[in-house]
Coordinates of C-alpha atoms in Angstrom, one line a residue:
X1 CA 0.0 0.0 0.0
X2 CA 1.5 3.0 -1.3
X3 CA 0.2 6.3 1.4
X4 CA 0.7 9.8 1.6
X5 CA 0.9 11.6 4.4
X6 CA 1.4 15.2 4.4
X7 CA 0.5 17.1 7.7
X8 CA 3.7 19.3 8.2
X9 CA 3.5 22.7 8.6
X10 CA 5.1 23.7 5.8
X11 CA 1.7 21.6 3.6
X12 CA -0.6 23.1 6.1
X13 CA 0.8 26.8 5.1
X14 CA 0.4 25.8 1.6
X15 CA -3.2 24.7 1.8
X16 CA -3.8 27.6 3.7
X17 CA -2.1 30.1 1.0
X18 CA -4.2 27.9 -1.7
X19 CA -7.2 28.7 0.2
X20 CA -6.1 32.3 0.3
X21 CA -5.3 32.6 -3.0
X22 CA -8.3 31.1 -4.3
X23 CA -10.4 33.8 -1.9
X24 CA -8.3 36.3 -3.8
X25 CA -9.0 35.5 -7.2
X26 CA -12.9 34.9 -6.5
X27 CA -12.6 38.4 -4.6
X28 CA -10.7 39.8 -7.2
X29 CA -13.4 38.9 -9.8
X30 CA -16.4 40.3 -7.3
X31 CA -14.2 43.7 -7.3
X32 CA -14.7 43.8 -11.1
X33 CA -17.9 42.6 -11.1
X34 CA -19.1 45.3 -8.4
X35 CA -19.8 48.7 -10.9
X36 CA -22.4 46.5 -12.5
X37 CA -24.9 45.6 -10.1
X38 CA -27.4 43.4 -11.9
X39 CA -24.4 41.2 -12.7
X40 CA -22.7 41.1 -9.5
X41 CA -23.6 37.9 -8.6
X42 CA -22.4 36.4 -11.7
X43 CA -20.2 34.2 -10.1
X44 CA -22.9 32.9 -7.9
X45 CA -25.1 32.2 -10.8
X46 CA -23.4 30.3 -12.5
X47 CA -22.3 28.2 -9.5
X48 CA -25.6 27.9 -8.7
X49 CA -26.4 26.9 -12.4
X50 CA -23.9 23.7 -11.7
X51 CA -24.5 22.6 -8.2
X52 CA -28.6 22.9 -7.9
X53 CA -29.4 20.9 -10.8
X54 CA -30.9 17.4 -10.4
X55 CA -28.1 15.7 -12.6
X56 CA -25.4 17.7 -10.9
X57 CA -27.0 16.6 -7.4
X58 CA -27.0 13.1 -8.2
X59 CA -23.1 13.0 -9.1
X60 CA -22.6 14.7 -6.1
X61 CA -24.4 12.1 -4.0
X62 CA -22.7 9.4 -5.3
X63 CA -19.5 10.1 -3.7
X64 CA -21.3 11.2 -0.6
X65 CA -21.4 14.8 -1.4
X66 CA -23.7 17.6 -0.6
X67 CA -23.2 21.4 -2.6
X68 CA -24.8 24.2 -3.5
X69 CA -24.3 27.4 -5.0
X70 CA -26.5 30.8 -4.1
X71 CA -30.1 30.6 -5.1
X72 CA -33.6 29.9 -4.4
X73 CA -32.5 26.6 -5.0
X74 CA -29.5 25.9 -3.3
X75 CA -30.0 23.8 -0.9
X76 CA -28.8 19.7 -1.0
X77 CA -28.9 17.6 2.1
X78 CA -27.0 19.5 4.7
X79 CA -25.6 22.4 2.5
X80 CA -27.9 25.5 2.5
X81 CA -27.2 28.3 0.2
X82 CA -30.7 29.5 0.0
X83 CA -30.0 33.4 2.3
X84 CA -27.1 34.1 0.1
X85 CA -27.7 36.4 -3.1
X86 CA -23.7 36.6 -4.1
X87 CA -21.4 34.3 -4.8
X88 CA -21.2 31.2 -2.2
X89 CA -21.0 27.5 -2.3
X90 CA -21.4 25.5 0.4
X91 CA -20.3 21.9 0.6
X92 CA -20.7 19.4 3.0
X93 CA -18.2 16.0 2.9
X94 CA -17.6 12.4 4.4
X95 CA -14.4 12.0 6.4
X96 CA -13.4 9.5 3.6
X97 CA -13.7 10.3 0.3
X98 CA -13.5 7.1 -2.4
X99 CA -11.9 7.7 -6.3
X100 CA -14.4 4.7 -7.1
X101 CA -17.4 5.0 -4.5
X102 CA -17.9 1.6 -3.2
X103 CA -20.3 2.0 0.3
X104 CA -19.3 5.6 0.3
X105 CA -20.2 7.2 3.6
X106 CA -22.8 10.0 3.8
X107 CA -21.8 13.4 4.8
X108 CA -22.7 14.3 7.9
X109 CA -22.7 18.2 9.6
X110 CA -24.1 21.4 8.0
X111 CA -22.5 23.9 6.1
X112 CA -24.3 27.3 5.3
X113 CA -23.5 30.6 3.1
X114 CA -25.1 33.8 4.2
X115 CA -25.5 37.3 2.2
X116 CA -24.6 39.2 -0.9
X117 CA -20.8 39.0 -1.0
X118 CA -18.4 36.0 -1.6
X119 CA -19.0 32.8 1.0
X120 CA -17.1 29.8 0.8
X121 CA -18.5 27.0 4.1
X122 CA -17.3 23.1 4.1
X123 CA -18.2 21.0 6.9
X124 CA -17.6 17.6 7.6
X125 CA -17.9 14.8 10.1
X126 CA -20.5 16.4 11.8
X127 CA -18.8 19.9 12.1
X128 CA -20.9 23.3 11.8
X129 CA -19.7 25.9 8.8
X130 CA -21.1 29.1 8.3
X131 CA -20.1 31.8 6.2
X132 CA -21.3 35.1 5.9
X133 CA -20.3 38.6 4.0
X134 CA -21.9 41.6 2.6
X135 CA -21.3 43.8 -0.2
X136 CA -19.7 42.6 -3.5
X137 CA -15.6 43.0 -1.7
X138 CA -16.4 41.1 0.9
X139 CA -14.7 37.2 1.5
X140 CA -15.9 34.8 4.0
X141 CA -14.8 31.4 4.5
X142 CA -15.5 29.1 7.3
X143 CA -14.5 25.4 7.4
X144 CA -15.3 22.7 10.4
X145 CA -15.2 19.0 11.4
X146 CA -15.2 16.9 14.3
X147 CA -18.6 18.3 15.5
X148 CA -16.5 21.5 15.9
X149 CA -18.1 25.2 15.0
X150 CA -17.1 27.7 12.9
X151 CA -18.4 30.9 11.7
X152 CA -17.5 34.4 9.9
X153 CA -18.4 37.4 9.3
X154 CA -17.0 40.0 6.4
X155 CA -18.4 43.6 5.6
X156 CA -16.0 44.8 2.9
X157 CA -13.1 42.8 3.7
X158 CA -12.0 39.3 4.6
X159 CA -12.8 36.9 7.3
X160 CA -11.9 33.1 7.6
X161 CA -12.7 30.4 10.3
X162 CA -11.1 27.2 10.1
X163 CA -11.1 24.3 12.3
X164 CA -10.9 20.9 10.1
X165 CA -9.5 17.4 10.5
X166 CA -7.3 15.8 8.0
X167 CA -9.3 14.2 5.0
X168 CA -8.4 10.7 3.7
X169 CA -9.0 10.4 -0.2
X170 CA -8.4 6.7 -1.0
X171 CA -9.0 4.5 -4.3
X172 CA -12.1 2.9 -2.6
X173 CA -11.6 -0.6 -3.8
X174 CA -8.3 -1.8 -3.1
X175 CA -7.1 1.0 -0.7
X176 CA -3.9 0.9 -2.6
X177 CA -3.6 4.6 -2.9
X178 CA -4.4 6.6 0.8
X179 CA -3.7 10.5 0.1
X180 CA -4.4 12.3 3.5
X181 CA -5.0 16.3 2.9
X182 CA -4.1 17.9 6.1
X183 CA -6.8 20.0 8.4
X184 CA -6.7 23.5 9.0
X185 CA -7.3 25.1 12.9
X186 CA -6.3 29.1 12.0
X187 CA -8.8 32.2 12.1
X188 CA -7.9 35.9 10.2
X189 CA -9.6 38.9 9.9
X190 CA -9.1 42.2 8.0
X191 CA -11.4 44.6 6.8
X192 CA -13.6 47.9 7.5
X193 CA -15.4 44.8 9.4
X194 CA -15.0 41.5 9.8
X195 CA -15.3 38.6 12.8
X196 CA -14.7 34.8 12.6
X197 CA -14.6 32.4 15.3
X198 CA -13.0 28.7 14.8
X199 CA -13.7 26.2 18.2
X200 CA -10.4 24.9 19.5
X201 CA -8.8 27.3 17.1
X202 CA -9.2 30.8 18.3
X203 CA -11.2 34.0 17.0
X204 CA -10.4 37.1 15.9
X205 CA -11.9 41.0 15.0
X206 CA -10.6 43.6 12.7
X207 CA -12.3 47.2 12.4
X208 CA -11.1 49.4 9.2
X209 CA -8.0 47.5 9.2
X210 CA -6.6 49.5 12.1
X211 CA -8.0 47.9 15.2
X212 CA -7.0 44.0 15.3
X213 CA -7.9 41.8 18.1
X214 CA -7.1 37.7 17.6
X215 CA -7.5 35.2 20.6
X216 CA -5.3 31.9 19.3
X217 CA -5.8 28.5 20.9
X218 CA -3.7 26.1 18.4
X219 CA -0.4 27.3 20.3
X220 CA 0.6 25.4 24.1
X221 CA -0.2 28.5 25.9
X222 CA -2.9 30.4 24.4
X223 CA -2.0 34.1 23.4
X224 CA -4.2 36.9 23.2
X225 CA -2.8 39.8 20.7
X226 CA -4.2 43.7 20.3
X227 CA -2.6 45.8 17.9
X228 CA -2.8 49.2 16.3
X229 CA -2.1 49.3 12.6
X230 CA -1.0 51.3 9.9
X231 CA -3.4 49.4 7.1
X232 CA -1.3 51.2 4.2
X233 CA 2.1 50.0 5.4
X234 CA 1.9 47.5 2.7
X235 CA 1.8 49.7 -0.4
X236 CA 4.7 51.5 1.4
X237 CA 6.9 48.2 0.7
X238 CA 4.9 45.7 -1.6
X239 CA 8.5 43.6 -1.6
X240 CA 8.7 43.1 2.2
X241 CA 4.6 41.7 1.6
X242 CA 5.6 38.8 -1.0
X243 CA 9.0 38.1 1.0
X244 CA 7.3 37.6 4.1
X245 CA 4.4 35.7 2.8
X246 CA 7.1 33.4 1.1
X247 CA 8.8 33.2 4.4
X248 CA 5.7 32.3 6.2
X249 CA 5.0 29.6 3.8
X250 CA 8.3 27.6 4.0
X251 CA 8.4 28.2 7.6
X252 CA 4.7 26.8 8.4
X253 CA 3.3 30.1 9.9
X254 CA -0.2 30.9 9.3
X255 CA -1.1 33.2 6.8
X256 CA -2.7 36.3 8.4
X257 CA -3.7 39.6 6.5
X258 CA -4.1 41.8 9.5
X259 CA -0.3 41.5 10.0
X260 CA 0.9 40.6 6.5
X261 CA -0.5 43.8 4.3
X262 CA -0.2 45.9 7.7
X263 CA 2.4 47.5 9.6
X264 CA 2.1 47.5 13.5
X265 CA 2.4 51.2 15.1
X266 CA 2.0 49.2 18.5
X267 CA 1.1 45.5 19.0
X268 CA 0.2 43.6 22.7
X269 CA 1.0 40.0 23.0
X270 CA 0.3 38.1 26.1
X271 CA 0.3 34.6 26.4
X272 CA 2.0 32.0 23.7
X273 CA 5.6 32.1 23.1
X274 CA 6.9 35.3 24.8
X275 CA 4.4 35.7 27.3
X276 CA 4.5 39.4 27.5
X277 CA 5.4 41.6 24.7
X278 CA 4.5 44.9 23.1
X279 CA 6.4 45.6 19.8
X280 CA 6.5 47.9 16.8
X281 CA 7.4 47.7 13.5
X282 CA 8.1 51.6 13.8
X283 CA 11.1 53.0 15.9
X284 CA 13.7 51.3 17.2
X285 CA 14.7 47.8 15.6
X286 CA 16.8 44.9 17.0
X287 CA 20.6 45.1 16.1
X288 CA 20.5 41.4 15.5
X289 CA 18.0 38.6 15.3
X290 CA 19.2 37.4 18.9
X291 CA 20.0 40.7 20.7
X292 CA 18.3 43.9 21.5
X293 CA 17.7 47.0 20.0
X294 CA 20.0 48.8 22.7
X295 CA 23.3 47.6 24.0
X296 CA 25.7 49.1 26.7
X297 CA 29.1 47.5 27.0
X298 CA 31.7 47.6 29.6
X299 CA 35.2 45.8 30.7
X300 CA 33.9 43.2 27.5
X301 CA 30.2 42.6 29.4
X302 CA 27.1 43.7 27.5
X303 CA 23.6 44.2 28.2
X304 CA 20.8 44.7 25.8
X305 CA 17.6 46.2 26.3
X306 CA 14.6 45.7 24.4
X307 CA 15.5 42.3 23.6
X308 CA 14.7 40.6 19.8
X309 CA 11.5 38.6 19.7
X310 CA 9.1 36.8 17.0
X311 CA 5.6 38.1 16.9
X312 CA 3.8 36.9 14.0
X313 CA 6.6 35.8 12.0
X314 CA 7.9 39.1 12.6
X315 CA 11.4 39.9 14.6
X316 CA 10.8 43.2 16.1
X317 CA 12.2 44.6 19.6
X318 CA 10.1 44.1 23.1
X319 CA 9.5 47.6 24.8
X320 CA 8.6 45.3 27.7
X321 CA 11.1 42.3 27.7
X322 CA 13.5 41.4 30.5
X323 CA 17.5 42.9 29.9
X324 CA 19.7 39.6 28.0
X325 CA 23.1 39.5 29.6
X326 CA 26.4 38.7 27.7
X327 CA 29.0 38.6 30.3
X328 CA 31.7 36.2 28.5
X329 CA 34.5 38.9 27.8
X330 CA 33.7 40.6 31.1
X331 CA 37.5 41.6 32.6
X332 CA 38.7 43.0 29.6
X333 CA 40.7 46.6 30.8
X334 CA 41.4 47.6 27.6
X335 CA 37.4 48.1 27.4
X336 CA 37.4 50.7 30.4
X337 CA 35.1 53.8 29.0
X338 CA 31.5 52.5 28.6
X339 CA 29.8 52.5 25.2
X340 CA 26.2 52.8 24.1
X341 CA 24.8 51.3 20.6
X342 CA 21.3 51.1 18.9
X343 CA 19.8 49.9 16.3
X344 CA 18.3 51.2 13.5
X345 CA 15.4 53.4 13.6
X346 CA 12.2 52.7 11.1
X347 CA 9.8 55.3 9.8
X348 CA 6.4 55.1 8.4
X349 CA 8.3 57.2 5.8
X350 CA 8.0 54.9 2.6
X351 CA 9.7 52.3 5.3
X352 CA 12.9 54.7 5.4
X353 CA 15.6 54.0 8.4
X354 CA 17.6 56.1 9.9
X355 CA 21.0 54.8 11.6
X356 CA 21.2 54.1 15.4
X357 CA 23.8 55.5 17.4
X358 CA 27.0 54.1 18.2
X359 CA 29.5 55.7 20.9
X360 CA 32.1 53.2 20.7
X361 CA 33.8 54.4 17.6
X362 CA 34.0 58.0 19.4
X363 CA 35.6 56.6 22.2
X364 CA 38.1 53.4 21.1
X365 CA 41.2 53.3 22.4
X366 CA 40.7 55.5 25.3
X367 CA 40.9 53.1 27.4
X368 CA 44.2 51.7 26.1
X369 CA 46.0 55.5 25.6
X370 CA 45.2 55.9 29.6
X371 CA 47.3 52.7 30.2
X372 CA 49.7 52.9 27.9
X373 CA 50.9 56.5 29.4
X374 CA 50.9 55.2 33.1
X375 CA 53.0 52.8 31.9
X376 CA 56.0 54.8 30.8
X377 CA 56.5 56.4 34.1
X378 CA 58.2 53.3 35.1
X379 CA 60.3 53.1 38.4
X380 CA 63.5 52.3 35.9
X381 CA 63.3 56.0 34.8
X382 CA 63.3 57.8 38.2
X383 CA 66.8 57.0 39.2
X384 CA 70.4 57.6 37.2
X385 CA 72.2 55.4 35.1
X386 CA 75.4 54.7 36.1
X387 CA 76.9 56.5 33.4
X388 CA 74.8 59.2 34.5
X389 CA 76.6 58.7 38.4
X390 CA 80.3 58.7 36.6
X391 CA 79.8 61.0 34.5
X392 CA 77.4 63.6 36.7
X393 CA 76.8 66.9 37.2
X394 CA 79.2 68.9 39.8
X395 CA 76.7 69.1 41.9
X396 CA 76.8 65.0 42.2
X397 CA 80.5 64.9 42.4
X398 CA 81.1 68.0 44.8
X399 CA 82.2 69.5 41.7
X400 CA 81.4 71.8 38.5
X401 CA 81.8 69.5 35.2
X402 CA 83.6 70.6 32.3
X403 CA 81.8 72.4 29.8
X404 CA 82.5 70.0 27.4
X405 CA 80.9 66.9 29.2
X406 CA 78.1 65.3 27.9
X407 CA 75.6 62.7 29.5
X408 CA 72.8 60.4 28.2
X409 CA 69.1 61.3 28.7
X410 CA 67.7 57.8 30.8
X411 CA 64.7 58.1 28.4
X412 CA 64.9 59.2 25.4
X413 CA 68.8 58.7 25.3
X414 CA 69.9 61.7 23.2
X415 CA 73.3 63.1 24.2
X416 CA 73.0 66.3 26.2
X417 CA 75.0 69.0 27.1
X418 CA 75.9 69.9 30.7
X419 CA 75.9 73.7 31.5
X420 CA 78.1 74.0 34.6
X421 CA 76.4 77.0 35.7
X422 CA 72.8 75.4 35.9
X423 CA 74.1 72.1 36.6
X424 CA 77.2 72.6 38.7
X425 CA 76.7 76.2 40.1
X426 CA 77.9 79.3 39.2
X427 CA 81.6 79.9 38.8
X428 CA 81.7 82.7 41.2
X429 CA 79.9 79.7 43.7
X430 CA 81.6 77.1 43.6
X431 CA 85.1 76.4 41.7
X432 CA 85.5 73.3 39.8
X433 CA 87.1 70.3 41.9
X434 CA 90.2 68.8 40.9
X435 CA 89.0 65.3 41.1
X436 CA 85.9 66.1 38.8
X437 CA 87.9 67.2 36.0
X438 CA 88.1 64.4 33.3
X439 CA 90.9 64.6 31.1

């Protein structure tokens, strides 16, 4: 038996950025759709032309299946689209699905579209989907299984709610052939306003993309976020939007417009991973990806403030984070004046930066010129040489020197002339002695 298994994170951010894209596209085609409103729902018609016939219907059931699309008529088994006047399906599934359907299972939950904007609900295994949004640029998706609920709610904007199990699609007569689709447990929501709410997955709220609340439950310690946002701070730099969605793909993190086509002026975390944070993507930024955005050094020790944390996939600097220590070159005297580094500074400028400060290259080597002076006043240089003691002054020798007599500097040892009068005394003082004449 040949089966594939893909549950990583890595597939789940995939299936999530395939669910997103697809909400894009269908959203994308509702924006061009909207100036012409007898057409709006174009999308939805012909759905609804596809899924609520009777030949369609009993395909569908074959496999197990129930769907609809928006209409009077959309409504099979446990999938109602009959409130929705835009574009929604609805689609209710078993927990197996068979290529060749041999004793297929029935579908069992409800799923339910809602409105006149864009509605996607799936349900399965007895979960509860409902999706609702109004206005033709409004996205709603909701997705749930287990006997799990999930609901949400877009008004010019988007909203998903998904708390699924993996599927299992099989051949259905041999089982040869297992392909198991991952679930999704993640909630987003941006927009003037939108809601959703996933059970065991968390919920969320956005208001005019500016005010974003999200409660998440899929992490060991659940973590409650509120930020403020700047909801142009992606069309200040579109390239830091497709690098970070890339980013969050490979890397398994959830996709999340509120903080991928946003900038945070000032974002709350409590609970999860850091337990208490507030952070900006404004102002000051970490010097590195494991340090802080301020550092003071002495004698080789460091300590950074503000140290580096993830939020959201994000690194960004914690106003509110306990100091990190590095003490490992602690002792180091040639490191005596103290120095103070940041890092850079972000603006909601077009994303412009502006460099931190640095004191250290003001004040290297200090330190070392203070040491190195005290040093040359060594104990060697306060006493004579012994040529110096032969060959002294008259004043050593009880005696004026000769004119001509020369002696070595202990320090710097250039040859210097002796006067007798400084040296020795005046002439009229003291007269030269015999024995300190040198021949």
């Amino acid at each position: 038996m040949v089966s594939v298994s893909s549950v990583s994170p890595r597939a789940r951010a995939l299936r999530l950025g395939a669910v997103a894209a697809t909400a894009s596209v269908v959203l994308g085609a509702g924006m061009v759709a909207a100036p012409a409103p007898a057409h709006a729902d174009v999308l939805g018609d012909i759905a609804g032309a596809i899924l609520n016939n009777g030949a369609a219907q009993g395909v569908l059931s074959t496999w197990g299946i129930d769907a609809c699309g928006n209409g009077a008529k959309g409504s099979a088994g446990k999938a109602d689209c009959t409130q929705g006047t835009g574009n929604g399906v609805a689609v209710v599934l078993p927990g197996t699905i068979k290529v060749i359907p041999l004793n297929q299972a029935k579908p069992e939950g409800s799923a339910k579209v809602i409105g006149s904007g864009t509605q996607f609900a799936l349900a399965q295994t007895g979960g509860n989907a409902t999706a609702i949004s109004y206005l033709p640029l409004s996205l709603a998706t909701a997705g749930a299984s287990g006997g799990r609920t999930a609901m949400s709610f877009a008004l010019i904007g988007m909203a998903n709610a998904w708390t699924t199990d993996s599927t299992t699609v099989s051949d259905g007569v041999l089982n040869v052939v297992k392909i198991t689709v991952p679930g999704i447990k993640s909630v987003s929501c941006f927009g003037m306003l939108t809601a959703a709410y996933a059970e065991d997955a968390g919920a969320c709220v956005n208001v005019l993309g500016t005010f974003d609340g999200k409660l998440n439950l899929t992490k060991s310690l659940p973590e409650l976020q509120l930020g403020l946002t700047n909801p142009v701070g992606a069309f200040m730099n579109p390239q830091d939007v497709l690098t970070e969605f890339i980013g969050n793909v490979f890397s398994g993190n959830e996709f999340n417009p509120a903080t991928l086509f946003t900038d945070d002026i000032a974002r709350l975390s409590i609970g999860g991973d850091n337990l208490l944070a507030l952070t900006s993507d404004y102002g000051l930024q970490p010097i590195s990806n494991t340090s802080g955005a301020i550092a003071l050094s002495w004698l080789g020790g460091t300590i950074y403030l503000m140290p580096a944390v993830t939020v959201n996939g994000k690194i960004a600097a914690n106003a509110l984070g306990l100091p990190k220590f590095d003490l490992d070159g602690l002792g180091d005297m040639n490191k005596i004046v103290p120095t103070l580094r940041t890092g850079k500074i972000k603006t909601p400028v077009l994303g412009t930066t502006v460099d931190g400060l640095d004191t250290g290259s003001v004040t290297s080597g200090l330190g070392t010129q203070q040491l190195t002076s005290s040093s040359l006043a060594s104990p060697s240089t306060a006493t004579s040489s012994p040529a110096t003691r032969s060959r002294g002054t008259g004043a050593d020798l009880d005696g004026a020197a000769s004119s001509d007599e020369v002696t070595t500097d202990p320090v710097t040892t250039d040859p210097v002339k002796v006067d007798p009068v400084t040296e020795g005394g005046t002439s009229s003082e003291k007269a030269p002695s015999d024995d300190a004449v040198v021949n």
